[in-house]
């Protein structure tokens, strides 16, 4: 476990700052809590990911949202 923690600190900037690390833990907890209520038949995956991106942006952990989709966004 020590080596995994060292990997996170060295390779993922959010884990090198204790305050940002706390925000990452809060994000994980809120994501788990949201997914556990499971109000949709096909799951909460997409909605949960949108909430995660918004949380990261609001707390300054993500500069701009990134959209990954197999369908292109038309202009």
Coordinates of C-alpha atoms in Angstrom, one line a residue, residues 38-43:
X38 CA -29.7 4.2 -7.8
X39 CA -32.9 5.9 -8.9
X40 CA -32.5 4.9 -12.6
X41 CA -33.1 1.5 -14.1
X42 CA -29.9 1.6 -16.1
X43 CA -27.8 3.0 -13.3

